[in-house]
Amino acid sequence: MFTFSDYKKLKPDIRAIATRYWAEVVKQRLGVTTPNQILAKHLGEEVTSIPGWSNNSSRFWNRMLQGKALLRENSADKTEGLLPGTKAIFTHSLWQLLGSNSFEQVFINKILLSLSPEIRGCIFKVNSDGSLHRKTTLSTKTAQFICSSNSLDALTCLLALTLEAKKQGRLPVQRHYEMGVMSIFFRMAALTGLKVVAMQVYELISNIFNQSADDIKRITAYDESLPIPSRILPAQYPQTQRALGYLETILTLATQKRLIGEDDKERAIFLNQINHTNIADMLMELVSVEQKFELIGTNSTVLSKVLREVKKHRATKSD
């Protein structure tokens, strides 16, 4: 629904975020760590040059990793040929949502319609004539499915629904979806390439939520009293960076103690069980645990509950 031309029209700071995220995803999917290695993967063993790629210089990928604007769409096409699906990052509706100053219903629906069929199907139903119609409500199961997904589409979906609820003055609904936004955001920042732009994305999210005295009053009276990760907070709130650090520490400790493996799905399941009320308990339990996964007790600790979900996943994989 959005095109490369829409990417080029983005505000410079948001365009830089989209570019840096794209470059980081490319780097991770190629399994490399430097601009030279990214270029080498594009060139292959037999090819010595590609027209327009700075005479095989890695300067292009240095610029992309720094967030410089991608001016030629065909450069994205070259990478798309190597890594299908990466070009869509430039045209993702998240950047349009973060760069908007107006959240009218038509715009929100356009954002939601641009998402993947899997997520879009949660929001719209198909009429008998083949047209799409917004569902009036989301079931608890549907909301949980979206909240458990680690994707830009899921993050964008909940962010759009939260902004819609805010504009309509439905504060309980807004609070509910805010928590989902933060859950997906922190997981993606811990597990995916979103990490390199996490604080910039968080600042943009914060800015579109906290624009009035009433917004700040709500935060001061309610959100700052919560442990972290928490709800949408002011961008300068220092605990945001601390929350990201805590999640990384939790993953590192759990892996070192062989409670979880390197499997992305397993790590996501592990983080899915962590929320703002149990993150401190989880850290303390991980610090004290010395047993392997199979020896964890079945008491009611936070850790044992989380590991039971991981164990279910392992059992499903082995079936």
PDB file of C-alpha atoms in Angstrom:
ATOM      1  CA  MET A   1       0.000   0.000   0.000  1.00  0.00           C
ATOM      2  CA  PHE A   2       2.951   2.305   0.628  1.00  0.00           C
ATOM      3  CA  THR A   3       5.734   2.654  -1.940  1.00  0.00           C
ATOM      4  CA  PHE A   4       9.416   3.514  -2.093  1.00  0.00           C
ATOM      5  CA  SER A   5       8.377   7.066  -2.948  1.00  0.00           C
ATOM      6  CA  ASP A   6       6.627   7.250   0.427  1.00  0.00           C
ATOM      7  CA  TYR A   7       9.884   6.210   2.089  1.00  0.00           C
ATOM      8  CA  LYS A   8      11.739   9.034   0.320  1.00  0.00           C
ATOM      9  CA  LYS A   9       9.140  11.535   1.587  1.00  0.00           C
ATOM     10  CA  LEU A  10       9.587  10.560   5.241  1.00  0.00           C
ATOM     11  CA  LYS A  11      11.016  13.048   7.705  1.00  0.00           C
ATOM     12  CA  PRO A  12      14.829  12.683   7.739  1.00  0.00           C
ATOM     13  CA  ASP A  13      14.984  11.194  11.248  1.00  0.00           C
ATOM     14  CA  ILE A  14      12.356   8.555  10.504  1.00  0.00           C
ATOM     15  CA  ARG A  15      13.879   7.765   7.103  1.00  0.00           C
ATOM     16  CA  ALA A  16      17.219   7.253   8.871  1.00  0.00           C
ATOM     17  CA  ILE A  17      15.610   4.814  11.311  1.00  0.00           C
ATOM     18  CA  ALA A  18      14.039   2.821   8.471  1.00  0.00           C
ATOM     19  CA  THR A  19      17.376   2.690   6.625  1.00  0.00           C
ATOM     20  CA  ARG A  20      19.403   1.650   9.671  1.00  0.00           C
ATOM     21  CA  TYR A  21      16.878  -1.046  10.535  1.00  0.00           C
ATOM     22  CA  TRP A  22      16.929  -2.367   6.953  1.00  0.00           C
ATOM     23  CA  ALA A  23      20.733  -2.501   6.923  1.00  0.00           C
ATOM     24  CA  GLU A  24      20.821  -4.267  10.295  1.00  0.00           C
ATOM     25  CA  VAL A  25      18.263  -6.866   9.151  1.00  0.00           C
ATOM     26  CA  VAL A  26      20.340  -7.456   6.012  1.00  0.00           C
ATOM     27  CA  LYS A  27      23.484  -7.852   8.112  1.00  0.00           C
ATOM     28  CA  GLN A  28      21.825 -10.303  10.493  1.00  0.00           C
ATOM     29  CA  ARG A  29      20.200 -12.380   7.773  1.00  0.00           C
ATOM     30  CA  LEU A  30      23.533 -12.675   5.982  1.00  0.00           C
ATOM     31  CA  GLY A  31      25.192 -13.711   9.247  1.00  0.00           C
ATOM     32  CA  VAL A  32      27.965 -11.124   8.954  1.00  0.00           C
ATOM     33  CA  THR A  33      29.281  -8.292  11.110  1.00  0.00           C
ATOM     34  CA  THR A  34      30.966  -5.697   8.864  1.00  0.00           C
ATOM     35  CA  PRO A  35      30.102  -3.609   5.775  1.00  0.00           C
ATOM     36  CA  ASN A  36      32.839  -5.383   3.815  1.00  0.00           C
ATOM     37  CA  GLN A  37      31.253  -8.740   4.573  1.00  0.00           C
ATOM     38  CA  ILE A  38      27.823  -7.499   3.499  1.00  0.00           C
ATOM     39  CA  LEU A  39      29.275  -6.388   0.178  1.00  0.00           C
ATOM     40  CA  ALA A  40      31.143  -9.669  -0.258  1.00  0.00           C
ATOM     41  CA  LYS A  41      27.892 -11.610   0.180  1.00  0.00           C
ATOM     42  CA  HIS A  42      26.286  -9.492  -2.541  1.00  0.00           C
ATOM     43  CA  LEU A  43      29.194  -9.966  -4.934  1.00  0.00           C
ATOM     44  CA  GLY A  44      29.574 -13.691  -4.442  1.00  0.00           C
ATOM     45  CA  GLU A  45      32.667 -15.699  -5.235  1.00  0.00           C
ATOM     46  CA  GLU A  46      32.681 -15.257  -9.007  1.00  0.00           C
ATOM     47  CA  VAL A  47      31.438 -11.696  -9.463  1.00  0.00           C
ATOM     48  CA  THR A  48      33.997  -8.928  -9.086  1.00  0.00           C
ATOM     49  CA  SER A  49      31.809  -5.871  -9.602  1.00  0.00           C
ATOM     50  CA  ILE A  50      28.245  -4.656  -9.757  1.00  0.00           C
ATOM     51  CA  PRO A  51      27.581  -1.435 -11.692  1.00  0.00           C
ATOM     52  CA  GLY A  52      26.650   1.440  -9.438  1.00  0.00           C
ATOM     53  CA  TRP A  53      27.964  -0.114  -6.229  1.00  0.00           C
ATOM     54  CA  SER A  54      30.817   2.338  -5.646  1.00  0.00           C
ATOM     55  CA  ASN A  55      33.351   0.149  -7.457  1.00  0.00           C
ATOM     56  CA  ASN A  56      32.977  -2.590  -4.874  1.00  0.00           C
ATOM     57  CA  SER A  57      33.597  -0.203  -1.998  1.00  0.00           C
ATOM     58  CA  SER A  58      31.913  -0.916   1.303  1.00  0.00           C
ATOM     59  CA  ARG A  59      31.159   2.794   1.668  1.00  0.00           C
ATOM     60  CA  PHE A  60      27.594   2.152   0.535  1.00  0.00           C
ATOM     61  CA  TRP A  61      26.926  -0.237   3.433  1.00  0.00           C
ATOM     62  CA  ASN A  62      28.733   2.022   5.878  1.00  0.00           C
ATOM     63  CA  ARG A  63      26.299   4.769   4.909  1.00  0.00           C
ATOM     64  CA  MET A  64      23.291   2.485   5.176  1.00  0.00           C
ATOM     65  CA  LEU A  65      24.285   1.250   8.630  1.00  0.00           C
ATOM     66  CA  GLN A  66      24.612   4.896   9.675  1.00  0.00           C
ATOM     67  CA  GLY A  67      21.100   5.689   8.419  1.00  0.00           C
ATOM     68  CA  LYS A  68      21.917   7.694   5.307  1.00  0.00           C
ATOM     69  CA  ALA A  69      18.988   7.910   2.896  1.00  0.00           C
ATOM     70  CA  LEU A  70      18.815   5.249   0.183  1.00  0.00           C
ATOM     71  CA  LEU A  71      18.363   7.318  -2.959  1.00  0.00           C
ATOM     72  CA  ARG A  72      18.091   4.626  -5.643  1.00  0.00           C
ATOM     73  CA  GLU A  73      15.365   2.027  -5.417  1.00  0.00           C
ATOM     74  CA  ASN A  74      17.341  -0.389  -7.582  1.00  0.00           C
ATOM     75  CA  SER A  75      19.875  -0.720  -4.758  1.00  0.00           C
ATOM     76  CA  ALA A  76      17.110  -2.125  -2.571  1.00  0.00           C
ATOM     77  CA  ASP A  77      16.105  -4.384  -5.481  1.00  0.00           C
ATOM     78  CA  LYS A  78      19.607  -5.891  -5.633  1.00  0.00           C
ATOM     79  CA  THR A  79      19.425  -6.859  -1.970  1.00  0.00           C
ATOM     80  CA  GLU A  80      15.846  -8.058  -2.409  1.00  0.00           C
ATOM     81  CA  GLY A  81      17.113 -10.548  -4.952  1.00  0.00           C
ATOM     82  CA  LEU A  82      19.521 -11.927  -2.378  1.00  0.00           C
ATOM     83  CA  LEU A  83      17.236 -11.608   0.644  1.00  0.00           C
ATOM     84  CA  PRO A  84      13.564 -11.683  -0.372  1.00  0.00           C
ATOM     85  CA  GLY A  85      11.310  -9.556   1.806  1.00  0.00           C
ATOM     86  CA  THR A  86      13.898  -6.996   2.878  1.00  0.00           C
ATOM     87  CA  LYS A  87      12.760  -4.255   0.485  1.00  0.00           C
ATOM     88  CA  ALA A  88       9.381  -4.174   2.240  1.00  0.00           C
ATOM     89  CA  ILE A  89      11.111  -2.675   5.283  1.00  0.00           C
ATOM     90  CA  PHE A  90      11.434   0.646   3.431  1.00  0.00           C
ATOM     91  CA  THR A  91       7.734   0.753   2.629  1.00  0.00           C
ATOM     92  CA  HIS A  92       6.450  -0.508   5.968  1.00  0.00           C
ATOM     93  CA  SER A  93       3.509   1.409   7.379  1.00  0.00           C
ATOM     94  CA  LEU A  94       5.152   1.752  10.806  1.00  0.00           C
ATOM     95  CA  TRP A  95       7.292   4.608   9.498  1.00  0.00           C
ATOM     96  CA  GLN A  96       4.227   6.362   8.090  1.00  0.00           C
ATOM     97  CA  LEU A  97       2.444   5.984  11.423  1.00  0.00           C
ATOM     98  CA  LEU A  98       5.380   7.305  13.424  1.00  0.00           C
ATOM     99  CA  GLY A  99       5.726  10.262  11.087  1.00  0.00           C
ATOM    100  CA  SER A 100       2.074  11.307  11.103  1.00  0.00           C
ATOM    101  CA  ASN A 101       0.569  14.233  12.977  1.00  0.00           C
ATOM    102  CA  SER A 102      -3.023  13.134  12.415  1.00  0.00           C
ATOM    103  CA  PHE A 103      -4.660   9.839  13.270  1.00  0.00           C
ATOM    104  CA  GLU A 104      -8.020  10.076  11.539  1.00  0.00           C
ATOM    105  CA  GLN A 105      -9.994   6.875  11.045  1.00  0.00           C
ATOM    106  CA  VAL A 106      -9.308   6.691   7.312  1.00  0.00           C
ATOM    107  CA  PHE A 107      -5.558   6.879   7.933  1.00  0.00           C
ATOM    108  CA  ILE A 108      -5.677   4.265  10.712  1.00  0.00           C
ATOM    109  CA  ASN A 109      -7.599   1.890   8.450  1.00  0.00           C
ATOM    110  CA  LYS A 110      -5.070   2.447   5.659  1.00  0.00           C
ATOM    111  CA  ILE A 111      -2.287   1.534   8.058  1.00  0.00           C
ATOM    112  CA  LEU A 112      -4.103  -1.615   9.208  1.00  0.00           C
ATOM    113  CA  LEU A 113      -4.953  -2.684   5.656  1.00  0.00           C
ATOM    114  CA  SER A 114      -1.258  -2.478   4.688  1.00  0.00           C
ATOM    115  CA  LEU A 115      -0.241  -5.156   7.191  1.00  0.00           C
ATOM    116  CA  SER A 116       0.411  -8.831   6.501  1.00  0.00           C
ATOM    117  CA  PRO A 117      -2.629 -11.048   5.764  1.00  0.00           C
ATOM    118  CA  GLU A 118      -2.069 -12.843   9.071  1.00  0.00           C
ATOM    119  CA  ILE A 119      -2.382  -9.656  11.121  1.00  0.00           C
ATOM    120  CA  ARG A 120      -4.885  -7.964   8.812  1.00  0.00           C
ATOM    121  CA  GLY A 121      -7.179 -10.967   9.171  1.00  0.00           C
ATOM    122  CA  CYS A 122      -7.357 -10.298  12.910  1.00  0.00           C
ATOM    123  CA  ILE A 123      -8.776  -6.812  12.300  1.00  0.00           C
ATOM    124  CA  PHE A 124     -10.945  -7.198   9.203  1.00  0.00           C
ATOM    125  CA  LYS A 125     -13.467  -9.757   8.032  1.00  0.00           C
ATOM    126  CA  VAL A 126     -14.422 -10.548   4.440  1.00  0.00           C
ATOM    127  CA  ASN A 127     -18.003  -9.810   3.455  1.00  0.00           C
ATOM    128  CA  SER A 128     -19.995 -12.021   1.114  1.00  0.00           C
ATOM    129  CA  ASP A 129     -19.176  -9.683  -1.785  1.00  0.00           C
ATOM    130  CA  GLY A 130     -15.453  -9.994  -1.101  1.00  0.00           C
ATOM    131  CA  SER A 131     -15.033  -6.571   0.490  1.00  0.00           C
ATOM    132  CA  LEU A 132     -13.286  -6.042   3.833  1.00  0.00           C
ATOM    133  CA  HIS A 133     -15.049  -4.790   6.947  1.00  0.00           C
ATOM    134  CA  ARG A 134     -13.533  -3.764  10.303  1.00  0.00           C
ATOM    135  CA  LYS A 135     -14.401  -6.047  13.175  1.00  0.00           C
ATOM    136  CA  THR A 136     -16.117  -4.162  15.974  1.00  0.00           C
ATOM    137  CA  THR A 137     -14.096  -5.833  18.725  1.00  0.00           C
ATOM    138  CA  LEU A 138     -11.080  -8.091  19.112  1.00  0.00           C
ATOM    139  CA  SER A 139     -11.473 -11.286  21.075  1.00  0.00           C
ATOM    140  CA  THR A 140      -9.100 -11.935  23.961  1.00  0.00           C
ATOM    141  CA  LYS A 141      -7.554 -14.796  21.987  1.00  0.00           C
ATOM    142  CA  THR A 142      -6.971 -12.576  18.954  1.00  0.00           C
ATOM    143  CA  ALA A 143      -5.420  -9.805  21.053  1.00  0.00           C
ATOM    144  CA  GLN A 144      -3.154 -12.347  22.756  1.00  0.00           C
ATOM    145  CA  PHE A 145      -2.074 -13.702  19.365  1.00  0.00           C
ATOM    146  CA  ILE A 146      -1.073 -10.232  18.147  1.00  0.00           C
ATOM    147  CA  CYS A 147       0.668  -9.417  21.437  1.00  0.00           C
ATOM    148  CA  SER A 148       2.710 -12.627  21.257  1.00  0.00           C
ATOM    149  CA  SER A 149       4.028 -11.881  17.762  1.00  0.00           C
ATOM    150  CA  ASN A 150       7.503 -10.428  17.254  1.00  0.00           C
ATOM    151  CA  SER A 151       7.051  -8.486  14.042  1.00  0.00           C
ATOM    152  CA  LEU A 152       6.803  -4.940  12.738  1.00  0.00           C
ATOM    153  CA  ASP A 153       3.275  -5.791  11.592  1.00  0.00           C
ATOM    154  CA  ALA A 154       2.141  -6.778  15.092  1.00  0.00           C
ATOM    155  CA  LEU A 155       3.805  -3.719  16.631  1.00  0.00           C
ATOM    156  CA  THR A 156       2.222  -1.418  14.037  1.00  0.00           C
ATOM    157  CA  CYS A 157      -1.189  -3.011  14.459  1.00  0.00           C
ATOM    158  CA  LEU A 158      -1.309  -2.506  18.226  1.00  0.00           C
ATOM    159  CA  LEU A 159       0.186   0.955  17.952  1.00  0.00           C
ATOM    160  CA  ALA A 160      -2.514   1.975  15.455  1.00  0.00           C
ATOM    161  CA  LEU A 161      -5.267   0.503  17.644  1.00  0.00           C
ATOM    162  CA  THR A 162      -3.855   2.307  20.689  1.00  0.00           C
ATOM    163  CA  LEU A 163      -3.796   5.647  18.885  1.00  0.00           C
ATOM    164  CA  GLU A 164      -7.326   5.024  17.655  1.00  0.00           C
ATOM    165  CA  ALA A 165      -8.496   4.356  21.209  1.00  0.00           C
ATOM    166  CA  LYS A 166      -6.679   7.473  22.446  1.00  0.00           C
ATOM    167  CA  LYS A 167      -8.380   9.666  19.841  1.00  0.00           C
ATOM    168  CA  GLN A 168     -11.762   8.173  20.753  1.00  0.00           C
ATOM    169  CA  GLY A 169     -11.187   8.737  24.479  1.00  0.00           C
ATOM    170  CA  ARG A 170     -11.384   5.034  25.384  1.00  0.00           C
ATOM    171  CA  LEU A 171      -8.729   5.084  28.108  1.00  0.00           C
ATOM    172  CA  PRO A 172      -9.174   1.481  29.405  1.00  0.00           C
ATOM    173  CA  VAL A 173      -8.765   0.146  25.852  1.00  0.00           C
ATOM    174  CA  GLN A 174      -5.811   2.463  25.302  1.00  0.00           C
ATOM    175  CA  ARG A 175      -4.069   1.205  28.448  1.00  0.00           C
ATOM    176  CA  HIS A 176      -4.642  -2.411  27.413  1.00  0.00           C
ATOM    177  CA  TYR A 177      -3.143  -1.941  23.960  1.00  0.00           C
ATOM    178  CA  GLU A 178      -0.305   0.218  25.305  1.00  0.00           C
ATOM    179  CA  MET A 179       0.877  -2.743  27.331  1.00  0.00           C
ATOM    180  CA  GLY A 180       0.843  -4.867  24.172  1.00  0.00           C
ATOM    181  CA  VAL A 181       2.842  -2.250  22.292  1.00  0.00           C
ATOM    182  CA  MET A 182       5.486  -2.193  24.999  1.00  0.00           C
ATOM    183  CA  SER A 183       5.602  -5.985  25.232  1.00  0.00           C
ATOM    184  CA  ILE A 184       6.296  -6.367  21.503  1.00  0.00           C
ATOM    185  CA  PHE A 185       8.679  -3.411  21.455  1.00  0.00           C
ATOM    186  CA  PHE A 186      10.888  -4.722  24.261  1.00  0.00           C
ATOM    187  CA  ARG A 187      10.950  -8.261  22.854  1.00  0.00           C
ATOM    188  CA  MET A 188      11.864  -7.056  19.367  1.00  0.00           C
ATOM    189  CA  ALA A 189      14.530  -4.754  20.801  1.00  0.00           C
ATOM    190  CA  ALA A 190      16.032  -7.732  22.637  1.00  0.00           C
ATOM    191  CA  LEU A 191      15.733 -10.310  19.858  1.00  0.00           C
ATOM    192  CA  THR A 192      15.809  -8.569  16.468  1.00  0.00           C
ATOM    193  CA  GLY A 193      17.511  -5.883  14.435  1.00  0.00           C
ATOM    194  CA  LEU A 194      15.194  -3.313  16.002  1.00  0.00           C
ATOM    195  CA  LYS A 195      17.797  -3.088  18.756  1.00  0.00           C
ATOM    196  CA  VAL A 196      19.952  -0.652  16.744  1.00  0.00           C
ATOM    197  CA  VAL A 197      17.114   1.892  16.529  1.00  0.00           C
ATOM    198  CA  ALA A 198      15.204   0.967  19.670  1.00  0.00           C
ATOM    199  CA  MET A 199      15.619   4.208  21.573  1.00  0.00           C
ATOM    200  CA  GLN A 200      14.804   6.351  18.531  1.00  0.00           C
ATOM    201  CA  VAL A 201      11.655   4.309  17.854  1.00  0.00           C
ATOM    202  CA  TYR A 202      10.695   4.528  21.525  1.00  0.00           C
ATOM    203  CA  GLU A 203      11.117   8.285  21.478  1.00  0.00           C
ATOM    204  CA  LEU A 204       8.838   8.605  18.450  1.00  0.00           C
ATOM    205  CA  ILE A 205       6.212   6.377  20.082  1.00  0.00           C
ATOM    206  CA  SER A 206       6.431   8.436  23.233  1.00  0.00           C
ATOM    207  CA  ASN A 207       6.069  11.693  21.328  1.00  0.00           C
ATOM    208  CA  ILE A 208       2.825  10.717  19.614  1.00  0.00           C
ATOM    209  CA  PHE A 209       1.291   9.548  22.886  1.00  0.00           C
ATOM    210  CA  ASN A 210       2.393  12.328  25.200  1.00  0.00           C
ATOM    211  CA  GLN A 211       1.366  15.590  23.604  1.00  0.00           C
ATOM    212  CA  SER A 212      -0.885  17.244  26.153  1.00  0.00           C
ATOM    213  CA  ALA A 213      -0.943  18.182  29.822  1.00  0.00           C
ATOM    214  CA  ASP A 214      -3.504  15.431  30.401  1.00  0.00           C
ATOM    215  CA  ASP A 215      -1.149  12.853  28.902  1.00  0.00           C
ATOM    216  CA  ILE A 216       1.708  13.923  31.167  1.00  0.00           C
ATOM    217  CA  LYS A 217      -0.633  13.975  34.170  1.00  0.00           C
ATOM    218  CA  ARG A 218      -1.724  10.409  33.421  1.00  0.00           C
ATOM    219  CA  ILE A 219       1.887   9.273  33.200  1.00  0.00           C
ATOM    220  CA  THR A 220       2.944  11.064  36.374  1.00  0.00           C
ATOM    221  CA  ALA A 221       0.016   9.767  38.377  1.00  0.00           C
ATOM    222  CA  TYR A 222       0.038   6.200  37.132  1.00  0.00           C
ATOM    223  CA  ASP A 223       2.838   4.918  34.935  1.00  0.00           C
ATOM    224  CA  GLU A 224       5.908   6.106  36.800  1.00  0.00           C
ATOM    225  CA  SER A 225       4.842   4.066  39.813  1.00  0.00           C
ATOM    226  CA  LEU A 226       5.126   0.819  37.827  1.00  0.00           C
ATOM    227  CA  PRO A 227       8.259  -1.329  37.645  1.00  0.00           C
ATOM    228  CA  ILE A 228       9.822  -1.748  34.203  1.00  0.00           C
ATOM    229  CA  PRO A 229       9.185  -2.634  31.408  1.00  0.00           C
ATOM    230  CA  SER A 230       6.171  -0.393  31.780  1.00  0.00           C
ATOM    231  CA  ARG A 231       3.689   1.522  29.680  1.00  0.00           C
ATOM    232  CA  ILE A 232       4.319   4.376  27.284  1.00  0.00           C
ATOM    233  CA  LEU A 233       6.610   6.737  29.178  1.00  0.00           C
ATOM    234  CA  PRO A 234       8.203  10.079  28.332  1.00  0.00           C
ATOM    235  CA  ALA A 235      11.110   9.592  25.934  1.00  0.00           C
ATOM    236  CA  GLN A 236      13.634  10.913  28.419  1.00  0.00           C
ATOM    237  CA  TYR A 237      12.563   8.444  31.085  1.00  0.00           C
ATOM    238  CA  PRO A 238      15.838   6.637  31.944  1.00  0.00           C
ATOM    239  CA  GLN A 239      14.275   3.304  32.821  1.00  0.00           C
ATOM    240  CA  THR A 240      13.545   2.528  29.165  1.00  0.00           C
ATOM    241  CA  GLN A 241      17.215   1.828  28.467  1.00  0.00           C
ATOM    242  CA  ARG A 242      17.489  -0.057  31.747  1.00  0.00           C
ATOM    243  CA  ALA A 243      14.551  -2.268  30.751  1.00  0.00           C
ATOM    244  CA  LEU A 244      16.287  -3.227  27.515  1.00  0.00           C
ATOM    245  CA  GLY A 245      19.440  -4.004  29.483  1.00  0.00           C
ATOM    246  CA  TYR A 246      17.509  -6.179  31.934  1.00  0.00           C
ATOM    247  CA  LEU A 247      15.969  -8.232  29.149  1.00  0.00           C
ATOM    248  CA  GLU A 248      19.361  -8.786  27.536  1.00  0.00           C
ATOM    249  CA  THR A 249      20.766  -9.852  30.918  1.00  0.00           C
ATOM    250  CA  ILE A 250      17.882 -12.262  31.438  1.00  0.00           C
ATOM    251  CA  LEU A 251      18.469 -13.889  28.045  1.00  0.00           C
ATOM    252  CA  THR A 252      22.220 -14.117  28.642  1.00  0.00           C
ATOM    253  CA  LEU A 253      21.823 -15.697  32.083  1.00  0.00           C
ATOM    254  CA  ALA A 254      19.180 -18.170  30.917  1.00  0.00           C
ATOM    255  CA  THR A 255      21.383 -19.238  28.012  1.00  0.00           C
ATOM    256  CA  GLN A 256      24.539 -19.507  30.123  1.00  0.00           C
ATOM    257  CA  LYS A 257      22.719 -21.722  32.612  1.00  0.00           C
ATOM    258  CA  ARG A 258      21.431 -23.850  29.728  1.00  0.00           C
ATOM    259  CA  LEU A 259      17.814 -23.229  30.633  1.00  0.00           C
ATOM    260  CA  ILE A 260      17.091 -22.109  27.063  1.00  0.00           C
ATOM    261  CA  GLY A 261      18.934 -22.571  23.793  1.00  0.00           C
ATOM    262  CA  GLU A 262      19.817 -20.215  20.934  1.00  0.00           C
ATOM    263  CA  ASP A 263      16.606 -21.015  19.072  1.00  0.00           C
ATOM    264  CA  ASP A 264      14.827 -17.714  18.292  1.00  0.00           C
ATOM    265  CA  LYS A 265      11.393 -19.189  18.936  1.00  0.00           C
ATOM    266  CA  GLU A 266      12.487 -20.523  22.309  1.00  0.00           C
ATOM    267  CA  ARG A 267      13.975 -17.176  23.278  1.00  0.00           C
ATOM    268  CA  ALA A 268      10.775 -15.401  22.211  1.00  0.00           C
ATOM    269  CA  ILE A 269       8.624 -17.765  24.281  1.00  0.00           C
ATOM    270  CA  PHE A 270      10.891 -17.098  27.230  1.00  0.00           C
ATOM    271  CA  LEU A 271      10.534 -13.318  26.916  1.00  0.00           C
ATOM    272  CA  ASN A 272       6.782 -13.586  26.287  1.00  0.00           C
ATOM    273  CA  GLN A 273       6.301 -14.678  29.887  1.00  0.00           C
ATOM    274  CA  ILE A 274       8.086 -11.666  31.369  1.00  0.00           C
ATOM    275  CA  ASN A 275       6.128  -8.557  32.266  1.00  0.00           C
ATOM    276  CA  HIS A 276       6.526  -5.444  34.363  1.00  0.00           C
ATOM    277  CA  THR A 277       5.473  -7.235  37.559  1.00  0.00           C
ATOM    278  CA  ASN A 278       7.852 -10.207  37.469  1.00  0.00           C
ATOM    279  CA  ILE A 279      11.032  -8.969  35.772  1.00  0.00           C
ATOM    280  CA  ALA A 280      12.859  -8.365  39.073  1.00  0.00           C
ATOM    281  CA  ASP A 281      11.896 -11.785  40.450  1.00  0.00           C
ATOM    282  CA  MET A 282      13.036 -13.412  37.214  1.00  0.00           C
ATOM    283  CA  LEU A 283      16.472 -11.808  37.459  1.00  0.00           C
ATOM    284  CA  MET A 284      16.937 -12.856  41.087  1.00  0.00           C
ATOM    285  CA  GLU A 285      15.898 -16.437  40.348  1.00  0.00           C
ATOM    286  CA  LEU A 286      18.208 -16.689  37.349  1.00  0.00           C
ATOM    287  CA  VAL A 287      21.136 -15.442  39.404  1.00  0.00           C
ATOM    288  CA  SER A 288      20.543 -18.161  41.989  1.00  0.00           C
ATOM    289  CA  VAL A 289      19.737 -21.104  39.679  1.00  0.00           C
ATOM    290  CA  GLU A 290      22.501 -23.659  39.069  1.00  0.00           C
ATOM    291  CA  GLN A 291      20.475 -26.593  37.767  1.00  0.00           C
ATOM    292  CA  LYS A 292      19.879 -27.576  34.169  1.00  0.00           C
ATOM    293  CA  PHE A 293      16.425 -27.183  32.643  1.00  0.00           C
ATOM    294  CA  GLU A 294      15.334 -30.715  33.504  1.00  0.00           C
ATOM    295  CA  LEU A 295      16.103 -30.244  37.203  1.00  0.00           C
ATOM    296  CA  ILE A 296      14.110 -27.044  37.768  1.00  0.00           C
ATOM    297  CA  GLY A 297      11.524 -27.611  40.447  1.00  0.00           C
ATOM    298  CA  THR A 298       7.799 -27.471  39.776  1.00  0.00           C
ATOM    299  CA  ASN A 299       7.024 -24.909  42.468  1.00  0.00           C
ATOM    300  CA  SER A 300       5.217 -21.673  41.660  1.00  0.00           C
ATOM    301  CA  THR A 301       8.257 -19.462  41.011  1.00  0.00           C
ATOM    302  CA  VAL A 302       8.229 -17.175  38.002  1.00  0.00           C
ATOM    303  CA  LEU A 303      11.118 -19.051  36.422  1.00  0.00           C
ATOM    304  CA  SER A 304       9.525 -22.486  36.638  1.00  0.00           C
ATOM    305  CA  LYS A 305       6.327 -21.170  35.041  1.00  0.00           C
ATOM    306  CA  VAL A 306       8.308 -19.680  32.170  1.00  0.00           C
ATOM    307  CA  LEU A 307      10.362 -22.813  31.642  1.00  0.00           C
ATOM    308  CA  ARG A 308       7.241 -24.963  31.467  1.00  0.00           C
ATOM    309  CA  GLU A 309       6.224 -22.950  28.399  1.00  0.00           C
ATOM    310  CA  VAL A 310       9.673 -23.488  26.872  1.00  0.00           C
ATOM    311  CA  LYS A 311       9.414 -27.210  27.607  1.00  0.00           C
ATOM    312  CA  LYS A 312       6.032 -27.383  25.846  1.00  0.00           C
ATOM    313  CA  HIS A 313       7.658 -25.850  22.788  1.00  0.00           C
ATOM    314  CA  ARG A 314      10.466 -28.411  22.855  1.00  0.00           C
ATOM    315  CA  ALA A 315       7.953 -31.243  23.141  1.00  0.00           C
ATOM    316  CA  THR A 316       6.016 -29.900  20.133  1.00  0.00           C
ATOM    317  CA  LYS A 317       9.210 -29.717  18.055  1.00  0.00           C
ATOM    318  CA  SER A 318      10.094 -33.329  18.829  1.00  0.00           C
ATOM    319  CA  ASP A 319       6.650 -34.706  17.895  1.00  0.00           C
TER     320      ASP A 319
END
